């Protein structure tokens, strides 16, 4: 009977408690013993805390004979300190805390390995979608070349509304807030920071190298214009905010940015608040994992799968990584969608001068250019001193 | 150093050999030792068999100190006998052999458990797509309600061509044959038998009950008419051959049949030879796993992941199952697409008499009816004594 504590009883913590109790109910053999919960005040009256010690003193929990803590507190510094302390005592940790992991996972993994403690973080990326375990155990015969994901439900909801219902950005954001998909201060989601943490965590696991968070180039969706979405759609492309990374030899390109995908691409059809992660491996080719990126019972599904895995297998070893070669966007060539504030003639002249083929896309509202495949440095040279109204890489071709 | 043998050096076996050698090359620590290969004549000259005993005597392999066999022979009786013998000696088995597993997995799992041997069968369903391991380890906090999959690349290729390029069935089949996606005698794929085996294996694992293969109701695509595909598309639906199963309390509905999905459904956008499996769990909600359903290195990706899992964890226990309550299609209600050979007036009269609402779909070529949601027995009663030209359940709403 494994003794565990749940640290944090918010949306995810409450979901974990309920799901564990359900799993226990269905079991005829040994149950999972939830001995402690770390919480100040418990707002959710549907939670059954019978036989569970509720405390706001984390040391009371870490000093007990607890074997595993579920850290679903949110924040960075306190969770980091708590996880570190737990791992140093050989206590397993299961967490959904992407903000903290994106900064400290490698260090924590080293500490954990020294003390034969396991870190489970299936819930940190893609909510309920199985992705960490499949990368670790199902695609492990592959060298992973590419990871691309719709990793943030808020922005995907907004972009879906803008595309399918011709909403303006502000209106779509307000809808997302009304439905609880976006927070009052949506900066973290909208500006791509949330997705950046997730693509950093996934890419570290996929490529087995350090991914310092500051190396992820981030561009959010607050500048996205309805008109570009419509023009792209008319030409068979869908705008999505992707976390994406690619490894070529020892160079890594990693970013979060809005890109255009062919409407037939599997990621293009991931709608509203749903998430999906696309993985390309040298043996398996292209795979995709789709599902709920957030939610109480959905995220709990991932958290509890980690708990059950650790219950069955105990310490199985945590991946630790080293520095990679270098980070550069210039390893990936793309077609580019470009629209200028000013008249397009200067851009056209340059394209011709640089011998870059292009298509013109236009409708009643706007005109844009779709270039042939060029490198990132070429794109930079091409658009130097021009005022760009919008530019997007074409992905997934 | 785990000693393994590969039984069969066809497309998949050759892929497994190559991928294992690649995995070994990348390793600095203990390698996987491929000691034997079972093969009569080796056609593929790109295979490196240095240091490997090639034999056509399976007992020579089973009598050696082998620890794991990879069975990728094809067929049923001989592979069954070999796997049984291996498991009785405590030798682990990794296999892609769905035809055999759909008949014998439960019995083999019991034998394996008695002898602490593990059976890995990730490659048996959905080729390279991680689905068996995610069901076992990532979605295991869920009660699975529903499994739906595009589990056969041949038929999906044909239906995609018929939908997107307005090919007739025979023409699309010929194309699939020319590209090697369909065999000369395509019966097994076309008539749904291949998909039936896969949905039986997946549903057994998902619902944890026996699924006798003969309880899977099977209808293939050889009768599918181009005209119905077009009419459905005009109304926002895509025709797909799905293996699908559902559990409600102790009753199971399981079938392989062409169904209509909303074009926005994630499975509707799985094109050509690709496969995808949609899983619905009570905690996670809807998830989907997408990727290659066949291919040499693709399937090898799944086989080798099983080998690596067994290398790391050894015997972890095989699921054994009991009889379920009962099999019935009447637990699932659907809307139905119905087209008659004769004039539609009799059907319309009956619909009105039975108080079933319906829409009329028509174009220049044909007229069909889309009913409101009705039960399977109601559908049977409704269409009794009528000559149906086409009927399809609407799924995924």
PDB file of C-alpha atoms in Angstrom, chain A residues 10-265:
ATOM      1  CA  UNK A  10      -7.230  23.338  -6.677  1.00  0.00           C
ATOM      2  CA  UNK A  11      -8.784  22.221  -9.952  1.00  0.00           C
ATOM      3  CA  UNK A  12      -6.154  19.566 -10.661  1.00  0.00           C
ATOM      4  CA  UNK A  13      -5.557  18.492  -7.046  1.00  0.00           C
ATOM      5  CA  UNK A  14      -9.264  18.020  -6.458  1.00  0.00           C
ATOM      6  CA  UNK A  15      -9.505  16.006  -9.657  1.00  0.00           C
ATOM      7  CA  UNK A  16      -6.593  13.806  -8.579  1.00  0.00           C
ATOM      8  CA  UNK A  17      -8.185  13.139  -5.194  1.00  0.00           C
ATOM      9  CA  UNK A  18     -11.491  12.143  -6.769  1.00  0.00           C
ATOM     10  CA  UNK A  19      -9.928   9.974  -9.447  1.00  0.00           C
ATOM     11  CA  UNK A  20      -7.666   8.170  -6.978  1.00  0.00           C
ATOM     12  CA  UNK A  21     -10.661   7.433  -4.782  1.00  0.00           C
ATOM     13  CA  UNK A  22     -12.475   6.044  -7.828  1.00  0.00           C
ATOM     14  CA  UNK A  23      -9.467   3.894  -8.770  1.00  0.00           C
ATOM     15  CA  UNK A  24      -9.292   2.619  -5.194  1.00  0.00           C
ATOM     16  CA  UNK A  25     -12.989   1.758  -5.199  1.00  0.00           C
ATOM     17  CA  UNK A  26     -12.570  -0.394  -8.299  1.00  0.00           C
ATOM     18  CA  UNK A  27      -9.640  -2.276  -6.755  1.00  0.00           C
ATOM     19  CA  UNK A  28      -9.995  -5.514  -4.891  1.00  0.00           C
ATOM     20  CA  UNK A  29      -6.320  -5.669  -3.956  1.00  0.00           C
ATOM     21  CA  UNK A  30      -4.043  -3.122  -2.292  1.00  0.00           C
ATOM     22  CA  UNK A  31      -5.301   0.469  -2.346  1.00  0.00           C
ATOM     23  CA  UNK A  32      -3.393   3.718  -2.695  1.00  0.00           C
ATOM     24  CA  UNK A  33      -3.316   5.349   0.719  1.00  0.00           C
ATOM     25  CA  UNK A  34      -3.858   9.116   0.541  1.00  0.00           C
ATOM     26  CA  UNK A  35      -2.566  10.084   3.970  1.00  0.00           C
ATOM     27  CA  UNK A  36      -2.132  13.875   3.677  1.00  0.00           C
ATOM     28  CA  UNK A  37      -3.345  16.861   1.738  1.00  0.00           C
ATOM     29  CA  UNK A  38      -1.555  20.212   1.756  1.00  0.00           C
ATOM     30  CA  UNK A  39      -4.148  22.978   1.638  1.00  0.00           C
ATOM     31  CA  UNK A  40      -5.064  26.175   3.483  1.00  0.00           C
ATOM     32  CA  UNK A  41      -8.786  26.357   2.937  1.00  0.00           C
ATOM     33  CA  UNK A  42     -10.825  23.858   0.993  1.00  0.00           C
ATOM     34  CA  UNK A  43     -13.439  25.490  -1.170  1.00  0.00           C
ATOM     35  CA  UNK A  44     -14.713  22.426  -2.998  1.00  0.00           C
ATOM     36  CA  UNK A  45     -17.338  20.821  -0.775  1.00  0.00           C
ATOM     37  CA  UNK A  46     -17.716  17.766  -2.996  1.00  0.00           C
ATOM     38  CA  UNK A  47     -14.295  16.491  -1.879  1.00  0.00           C
ATOM     39  CA  UNK A  48     -14.312  13.556   0.499  1.00  0.00           C
ATOM     40  CA  UNK A  49     -11.440  14.010   2.957  1.00  0.00           C
ATOM     41  CA  UNK A  50     -12.379  11.217   5.329  1.00  0.00           C
ATOM     42  CA  UNK A  51      -9.292   9.763   6.969  1.00  0.00           C
ATOM     43  CA  UNK A  52      -6.970  12.276   5.289  1.00  0.00           C
ATOM     44  CA  UNK A  53      -4.850  14.702   7.335  1.00  0.00           C
ATOM     45  CA  UNK A  54      -5.310  18.219   5.972  1.00  0.00           C
ATOM     46  CA  UNK A  55      -2.400  20.470   6.851  1.00  0.00           C
ATOM     47  CA  UNK A  56      -0.767  23.672   5.679  1.00  0.00           C
ATOM     48  CA  UNK A  57       2.605  22.517   6.993  1.00  0.00           C
ATOM     49  CA  UNK A  58       4.524  20.783   4.230  1.00  0.00           C
ATOM     50  CA  UNK A  59       7.176  19.526   6.650  1.00  0.00           C
ATOM     51  CA  UNK A  60       4.552  17.577   8.543  1.00  0.00           C
ATOM     52  CA  UNK A  61       4.015  15.688   5.285  1.00  0.00           C
ATOM     53  CA  UNK A  62       7.670  15.291   4.295  1.00  0.00           C
ATOM     54  CA  UNK A  63       8.549  14.122   7.820  1.00  0.00           C
ATOM     55  CA  UNK A  64       5.914  11.406   7.739  1.00  0.00           C
ATOM     56  CA  UNK A  65       6.447   8.010   6.109  1.00  0.00           C
ATOM     57  CA  UNK A  66       5.059   9.293   2.839  1.00  0.00           C
ATOM     58  CA  UNK A  67       6.359   7.558  -0.321  1.00  0.00           C
ATOM     59  CA  UNK A  68       5.082   9.865  -3.048  1.00  0.00           C
ATOM     60  CA  UNK A  69       3.918  13.466  -3.258  1.00  0.00           C
ATOM     61  CA  UNK A  70       1.665  14.890  -5.955  1.00  0.00           C
ATOM     62  CA  UNK A  71       2.691  18.517  -6.451  1.00  0.00           C
ATOM     63  CA  UNK A  72      -0.108  20.495  -8.084  1.00  0.00           C
ATOM     64  CA  UNK A  73       0.354  23.781  -6.240  1.00  0.00           C
ATOM     65  CA  UNK A  74       1.294  26.145  -9.029  1.00  0.00           C
ATOM     66  CA  UNK A  75       4.045  28.723  -8.742  1.00  0.00           C
ATOM     67  CA  UNK A  76       7.754  28.068  -8.997  1.00  0.00           C
ATOM     68  CA  UNK A  77       9.893  28.761  -5.923  1.00  0.00           C
ATOM     69  CA  UNK A  78       7.922  26.976  -3.230  1.00  0.00           C
ATOM     70  CA  UNK A  79       7.139  23.905  -5.387  1.00  0.00           C
ATOM     71  CA  UNK A  80      10.794  23.742  -6.381  1.00  0.00           C
ATOM     72  CA  UNK A  81      11.948  23.802  -2.769  1.00  0.00           C
ATOM     73  CA  UNK A  82       9.374  21.193  -1.771  1.00  0.00           C
ATOM     74  CA  UNK A  83      10.136  18.820  -4.643  1.00  0.00           C
ATOM     75  CA  UNK A  84      13.855  19.122  -4.024  1.00  0.00           C
ATOM     76  CA  UNK A  85      13.445  18.316  -0.357  1.00  0.00           C
ATOM     77  CA  UNK A  86      11.184  15.372  -1.127  1.00  0.00           C
ATOM     78  CA  UNK A  87      13.528  13.904  -3.732  1.00  0.00           C
ATOM     79  CA  UNK A  88      16.499  14.267  -1.377  1.00  0.00           C
ATOM     80  CA  UNK A  89      14.619  12.018   1.012  1.00  0.00           C
ATOM     81  CA  UNK A  90      13.869   9.463  -1.702  1.00  0.00           C
ATOM     82  CA  UNK A  91      10.213  10.457  -1.935  1.00  0.00           C
ATOM     83  CA  UNK A  92       8.792  10.096  -5.467  1.00  0.00           C
ATOM     84  CA  UNK A  93       7.253  13.192  -7.042  1.00  0.00           C
ATOM     85  CA  UNK A  94       4.401  13.421  -9.539  1.00  0.00           C
ATOM     86  CA  UNK A  95       3.741  16.895 -10.846  1.00  0.00           C
ATOM     87  CA  UNK A  96       1.875  18.913 -13.462  1.00  0.00           C
ATOM     88  CA  UNK A  97       3.991  21.999 -12.749  1.00  0.00           C
ATOM     89  CA  UNK A  98       5.369  22.962 -16.170  1.00  0.00           C
ATOM     90  CA  UNK A  99       6.415  26.449 -15.045  1.00  0.00           C
ATOM     91  CA  UNK A 100       8.791  24.955 -12.496  1.00  0.00           C
ATOM     92  CA  UNK A 101       9.900  21.940 -14.533  1.00  0.00           C
ATOM     93  CA  UNK A 102      10.871  24.064 -17.539  1.00  0.00           C
ATOM     94  CA  UNK A 103      13.397  25.758 -15.260  1.00  0.00           C
ATOM     95  CA  UNK A 104      14.501  23.022 -12.880  1.00  0.00           C
ATOM     96  CA  UNK A 105      13.741  19.540 -14.264  1.00  0.00           C
ATOM     97  CA  UNK A 106      17.299  18.664 -15.125  1.00  0.00           C
ATOM     98  CA  UNK A 107      18.644  19.567 -11.712  1.00  0.00           C
ATOM     99  CA  UNK A 108      15.773  17.770  -9.982  1.00  0.00           C
ATOM    100  CA  UNK A 109      16.333  14.679 -12.134  1.00  0.00           C
ATOM    101  CA  UNK A 110      19.957  14.522 -11.001  1.00  0.00           C
ATOM    102  CA  UNK A 111      18.981  14.811  -7.354  1.00  0.00           C
ATOM    103  CA  UNK A 112      16.231  12.230  -7.835  1.00  0.00           C
ATOM    104  CA  UNK A 113      18.620   9.731  -9.401  1.00  0.00           C
ATOM    105  CA  UNK A 114      21.000  10.099  -6.461  1.00  0.00           C
ATOM    106  CA  UNK A 115      18.196   9.176  -4.076  1.00  0.00           C
ATOM    107  CA  UNK A 116      16.411   6.569  -6.166  1.00  0.00           C
ATOM    108  CA  UNK A 117      13.328   8.710  -6.431  1.00  0.00           C
ATOM    109  CA  UNK A 118      11.159   8.971  -9.533  1.00  0.00           C
ATOM    110  CA  UNK A 119       9.720  12.131 -11.086  1.00  0.00           C
ATOM    111  CA  UNK A 120       6.494  11.691 -13.061  1.00  0.00           C
ATOM    112  CA  UNK A 121       5.414  14.625 -15.217  1.00  0.00           C
ATOM    113  CA  UNK A 122       2.972  13.238 -17.769  1.00  0.00           C
ATOM    114  CA  UNK A 123       0.480  15.973 -16.824  1.00  0.00           C
ATOM    115  CA  UNK A 124       2.887  18.848 -17.428  1.00  0.00           C
ATOM    116  CA  UNK A 125       2.455  18.853 -21.228  1.00  0.00           C
ATOM    117  CA  UNK A 126      -0.790  18.344 -23.073  1.00  0.00           C
ATOM    118  CA  UNK A 127      -2.950  17.828 -19.963  1.00  0.00           C
ATOM    119  CA  UNK A 128      -4.564  14.400 -20.229  1.00  0.00           C
ATOM    120  CA  UNK A 129      -2.890  13.450 -23.504  1.00  0.00           C
ATOM    121  CA  UNK A 130      -0.451  10.567 -23.129  1.00  0.00           C
ATOM    122  CA  UNK A 131       2.801  12.017 -24.476  1.00  0.00           C
ATOM    123  CA  UNK A 132       5.596  11.774 -21.907  1.00  0.00           C
ATOM    124  CA  UNK A 133       5.175   8.026 -21.395  1.00  0.00           C
ATOM    125  CA  UNK A 134       4.839   7.299 -25.147  1.00  0.00           C
ATOM    126  CA  UNK A 135       8.007   9.309 -25.803  1.00  0.00           C
ATOM    127  CA  UNK A 136       9.824   7.428 -23.049  1.00  0.00           C
ATOM    128  CA  UNK A 137       8.576   3.949 -23.758  1.00  0.00           C
ATOM    129  CA  UNK A 138       6.785   3.663 -27.107  1.00  0.00           C
ATOM    130  CA  UNK A 139       8.886   5.772 -29.459  1.00  0.00           C
ATOM    131  CA  UNK A 140      12.215   5.049 -27.787  1.00  0.00           C
ATOM    132  CA  UNK A 141      13.586   3.073 -30.718  1.00  0.00           C
ATOM    133  CA  UNK A 142      13.455   6.311 -32.723  1.00  0.00           C
ATOM    134  CA  UNK A 143      15.712   9.264 -33.109  1.00  0.00           C
ATOM    135  CA  UNK A 144      13.163  12.071 -32.842  1.00  0.00           C
ATOM    136  CA  UNK A 145      13.620  14.749 -35.494  1.00  0.00           C
ATOM    137  CA  UNK A 146      10.721  17.038 -34.870  1.00  0.00           C
ATOM    138  CA  UNK A 147       8.155  17.942 -32.232  1.00  0.00           C
ATOM    139  CA  UNK A 148       5.256  20.268 -33.021  1.00  0.00           C
ATOM    140  CA  UNK A 149       2.329  20.880 -30.778  1.00  0.00           C
ATOM    141  CA  UNK A 150      -0.798  22.819 -30.147  1.00  0.00           C
ATOM    142  CA  UNK A 151       0.081  23.084 -26.490  1.00  0.00           C
ATOM    143  CA  UNK A 152      -2.174  25.852 -25.271  1.00  0.00           C
ATOM    144  CA  UNK A 153      -5.948  25.536 -25.257  1.00  0.00           C
ATOM    145  CA  UNK A 154      -6.668  29.223 -24.697  1.00  0.00           C
ATOM    146  CA  UNK A 155      -4.908  30.409 -27.833  1.00  0.00           C
ATOM    147  CA  UNK A 156      -6.239  27.516 -29.894  1.00  0.00           C
ATOM    148  CA  UNK A 157      -9.751  28.389 -28.805  1.00  0.00           C
ATOM    149  CA  UNK A 158      -9.256  32.011 -29.828  1.00  0.00           C
ATOM    150  CA  UNK A 159      -7.712  31.146 -33.198  1.00  0.00           C
ATOM    151  CA  UNK A 160     -10.477  28.619 -33.935  1.00  0.00           C
ATOM    152  CA  UNK A 161     -13.159  31.232 -33.230  1.00  0.00           C
ATOM    153  CA  UNK A 162     -11.328  33.788 -35.377  1.00  0.00           C
ATOM    154  CA  UNK A 163     -11.076  31.290 -38.245  1.00  0.00           C
ATOM    155  CA  UNK A 164     -14.457  29.596 -38.127  1.00  0.00           C
ATOM    156  CA  UNK A 165     -16.681  32.456 -36.979  1.00  0.00           C
ATOM    157  CA  UNK A 166     -14.731  35.451 -38.291  1.00  0.00           C
ATOM    158  CA  UNK A 167     -14.473  36.871 -34.761  1.00  0.00           C
ATOM    159  CA  UNK A 168     -11.998  39.633 -34.110  1.00  0.00           C
ATOM    160  CA  UNK A 169      -9.224  38.792 -31.664  1.00  0.00           C
ATOM    161  CA  UNK A 170     -10.649  40.807 -28.748  1.00  0.00           C
ATOM    162  CA  UNK A 171     -14.079  39.262 -29.136  1.00  0.00           C
ATOM    163  CA  UNK A 172     -12.684  35.728 -29.255  1.00  0.00           C
ATOM    164  CA  UNK A 173     -10.571  36.432 -26.179  1.00  0.00           C
ATOM    165  CA  UNK A 174     -13.619  37.707 -24.300  1.00  0.00           C
ATOM    166  CA  UNK A 175     -15.507  34.523 -25.207  1.00  0.00           C
ATOM    167  CA  UNK A 176     -12.624  32.389 -23.995  1.00  0.00           C
ATOM    168  CA  UNK A 177     -12.587  34.325 -20.726  1.00  0.00           C
ATOM    169  CA  UNK A 178     -16.340  33.942 -20.291  1.00  0.00           C
ATOM    170  CA  UNK A 179     -16.004  30.165 -20.708  1.00  0.00           C
ATOM    171  CA  UNK A 180     -13.069  29.936 -18.304  1.00  0.00           C
ATOM    172  CA  UNK A 181     -10.603  28.929 -21.031  1.00  0.00           C
ATOM    173  CA  UNK A 182      -8.676  32.177 -20.562  1.00  0.00           C
ATOM    174  CA  UNK A 183      -7.702  33.876 -17.341  1.00  0.00           C
ATOM    175  CA  UNK A 184      -8.474  37.490 -16.468  1.00  0.00           C
ATOM    176  CA  UNK A 185      -4.865  38.323 -17.211  1.00  0.00           C
ATOM    177  CA  UNK A 186      -4.291  36.043 -20.197  1.00  0.00           C
ATOM    178  CA  UNK A 187      -0.724  37.202 -20.926  1.00  0.00           C
ATOM    179  CA  UNK A 188       0.911  33.890 -20.089  1.00  0.00           C
ATOM    180  CA  UNK A 189      -1.194  32.015 -22.609  1.00  0.00           C
ATOM    181  CA  UNK A 190      -1.638  34.677 -25.262  1.00  0.00           C
ATOM    182  CA  UNK A 191       2.019  35.634 -25.491  1.00  0.00           C
ATOM    183  CA  UNK A 192       3.145  32.026 -25.839  1.00  0.00           C
ATOM    184  CA  UNK A 193       4.974  31.615 -22.521  1.00  0.00           C
ATOM    185  CA  UNK A 194       2.862  28.666 -21.405  1.00  0.00           C
ATOM    186  CA  UNK A 195       3.467  26.845 -24.687  1.00  0.00           C
ATOM    187  CA  UNK A 196       7.181  27.697 -24.498  1.00  0.00           C
ATOM    188  CA  UNK A 197       7.535  25.823 -21.208  1.00  0.00           C
ATOM    189  CA  UNK A 198       5.805  22.790 -22.636  1.00  0.00           C
ATOM    190  CA  UNK A 199       7.800  22.644 -25.858  1.00  0.00           C
ATOM    191  CA  UNK A 200      10.975  23.026 -23.786  1.00  0.00           C
ATOM    192  CA  UNK A 201      10.029  20.069 -21.587  1.00  0.00           C
ATOM    193  CA  UNK A 202       8.971  17.902 -24.546  1.00  0.00           C
ATOM    194  CA  UNK A 203      12.026  18.757 -26.643  1.00  0.00           C
ATOM    195  CA  UNK A 204      14.403  17.949 -23.791  1.00  0.00           C
ATOM    196  CA  UNK A 205      12.843  14.502 -23.564  1.00  0.00           C
ATOM    197  CA  UNK A 206      12.663  14.015 -27.328  1.00  0.00           C
ATOM    198  CA  UNK A 207      16.198  15.159 -28.161  1.00  0.00           C
ATOM    199  CA  UNK A 208      17.815  14.260 -24.821  1.00  0.00           C
ATOM    200  CA  UNK A 209      19.630  17.591 -24.459  1.00  0.00           C
ATOM    201  CA  UNK A 210      19.299  20.633 -22.218  1.00  0.00           C
ATOM    202  CA  UNK A 211      16.749  23.163 -23.426  1.00  0.00           C
ATOM    203  CA  UNK A 212      17.249  26.407 -21.510  1.00  0.00           C
ATOM    204  CA  UNK A 213      13.876  28.143 -21.500  1.00  0.00           C
ATOM    205  CA  UNK A 214      15.408  31.413 -22.688  1.00  0.00           C
ATOM    206  CA  UNK A 215      16.500  29.702 -25.910  1.00  0.00           C
ATOM    207  CA  UNK A 216      12.894  29.214 -26.980  1.00  0.00           C
ATOM    208  CA  UNK A 217      11.992  32.034 -29.349  1.00  0.00           C
ATOM    209  CA  UNK A 218       8.501  33.133 -28.465  1.00  0.00           C
ATOM    210  CA  UNK A 219       5.867  35.062 -30.384  1.00  0.00           C
ATOM    211  CA  UNK A 220       2.247  35.002 -29.241  1.00  0.00           C
ATOM    212  CA  UNK A 221      -1.053  35.689 -30.964  1.00  0.00           C
ATOM    213  CA  UNK A 222      -1.994  39.145 -29.671  1.00  0.00           C
ATOM    214  CA  UNK A 223      -0.891  40.719 -32.958  1.00  0.00           C
ATOM    215  CA  UNK A 224      -2.744  38.223 -35.150  1.00  0.00           C
ATOM    216  CA  UNK A 225      -5.114  39.883 -37.581  1.00  0.00           C
ATOM    217  CA  UNK A 226      -8.422  38.355 -38.630  1.00  0.00           C
ATOM    218  CA  UNK A 227      -7.714  39.381 -42.235  1.00  0.00           C
ATOM    219  CA  UNK A 228      -4.603  37.223 -42.521  1.00  0.00           C
ATOM    220  CA  UNK A 229      -6.468  34.217 -41.124  1.00  0.00           C
ATOM    221  CA  UNK A 230      -9.170  34.651 -43.756  1.00  0.00           C
ATOM    222  CA  UNK A 231      -6.763  35.146 -46.651  1.00  0.00           C
ATOM    223  CA  UNK A 232      -4.802  32.059 -45.610  1.00  0.00           C
ATOM    224  CA  UNK A 233      -7.981  30.003 -45.321  1.00  0.00           C
ATOM    225  CA  UNK A 234      -9.039  31.018 -48.814  1.00  0.00           C
ATOM    226  CA  UNK A 235      -5.749  29.566 -49.972  1.00  0.00           C
ATOM    227  CA  UNK A 236      -5.988  26.321 -48.012  1.00  0.00           C
ATOM    228  CA  UNK A 237      -4.070  27.174 -44.847  1.00  0.00           C
ATOM    229  CA  UNK A 238      -4.964  27.375 -41.163  1.00  0.00           C
ATOM    230  CA  UNK A 239      -3.249  29.586 -38.606  1.00  0.00           C
ATOM    231  CA  UNK A 240      -2.186  27.798 -35.414  1.00  0.00           C
ATOM    232  CA  UNK A 241       0.017  28.733 -32.492  1.00  0.00           C
ATOM    233  CA  UNK A 242       2.602  25.962 -32.405  1.00  0.00           C
ATOM    234  CA  UNK A 243       5.383  25.066 -30.063  1.00  0.00           C
ATOM    235  CA  UNK A 244       7.858  23.504 -32.448  1.00  0.00           C
ATOM    236  CA  UNK A 245      11.354  22.176 -32.357  1.00  0.00           C
ATOM    237  CA  UNK A 246      13.654  20.364 -34.675  1.00  0.00           C
ATOM    238  CA  UNK A 247      17.024  18.738 -34.291  1.00  0.00           C
ATOM    239  CA  UNK A 248      19.505  18.501 -37.164  1.00  0.00           C
ATOM    240  CA  UNK A 249      22.802  16.883 -36.160  1.00  0.00           C
ATOM    241  CA  UNK A 250      23.678  18.859 -33.014  1.00  0.00           C
ATOM    242  CA  UNK A 251      21.730  22.005 -33.785  1.00  0.00           C
ATOM    243  CA  UNK A 252      18.280  22.707 -32.447  1.00  0.00           C
ATOM    244  CA  UNK A 253      15.652  25.101 -33.662  1.00  0.00           C
ATOM    245  CA  UNK A 254      12.953  25.768 -31.069  1.00  0.00           C
ATOM    246  CA  UNK A 255      10.183  28.340 -30.982  1.00  0.00           C
ATOM    247  CA  UNK A 256       6.603  29.151 -30.168  1.00  0.00           C
ATOM    248  CA  UNK A 257       4.917  31.133 -32.899  1.00  0.00           C
ATOM    249  CA  UNK A 258       1.808  31.365 -35.025  1.00  0.00           C
ATOM    250  CA  UNK A 259       2.335  29.410 -38.258  1.00  0.00           C
ATOM    251  CA  UNK A 260       0.260  28.450 -41.264  1.00  0.00           C
ATOM    252  CA  UNK A 261      -0.501  24.751 -41.744  1.00  0.00           C
ATOM    253  CA  UNK A 262      -2.170  23.169 -44.778  1.00  0.00           C
ATOM    254  CA  UNK A 263      -5.818  22.616 -43.809  1.00  0.00           C
ATOM    255  CA  UNK A 264      -5.300  18.920 -44.483  1.00  0.00           C
ATOM    256  CA  UNK A 265      -2.549  18.651 -41.845  1.00  0.00           C
TER     257      UNK A 265
END
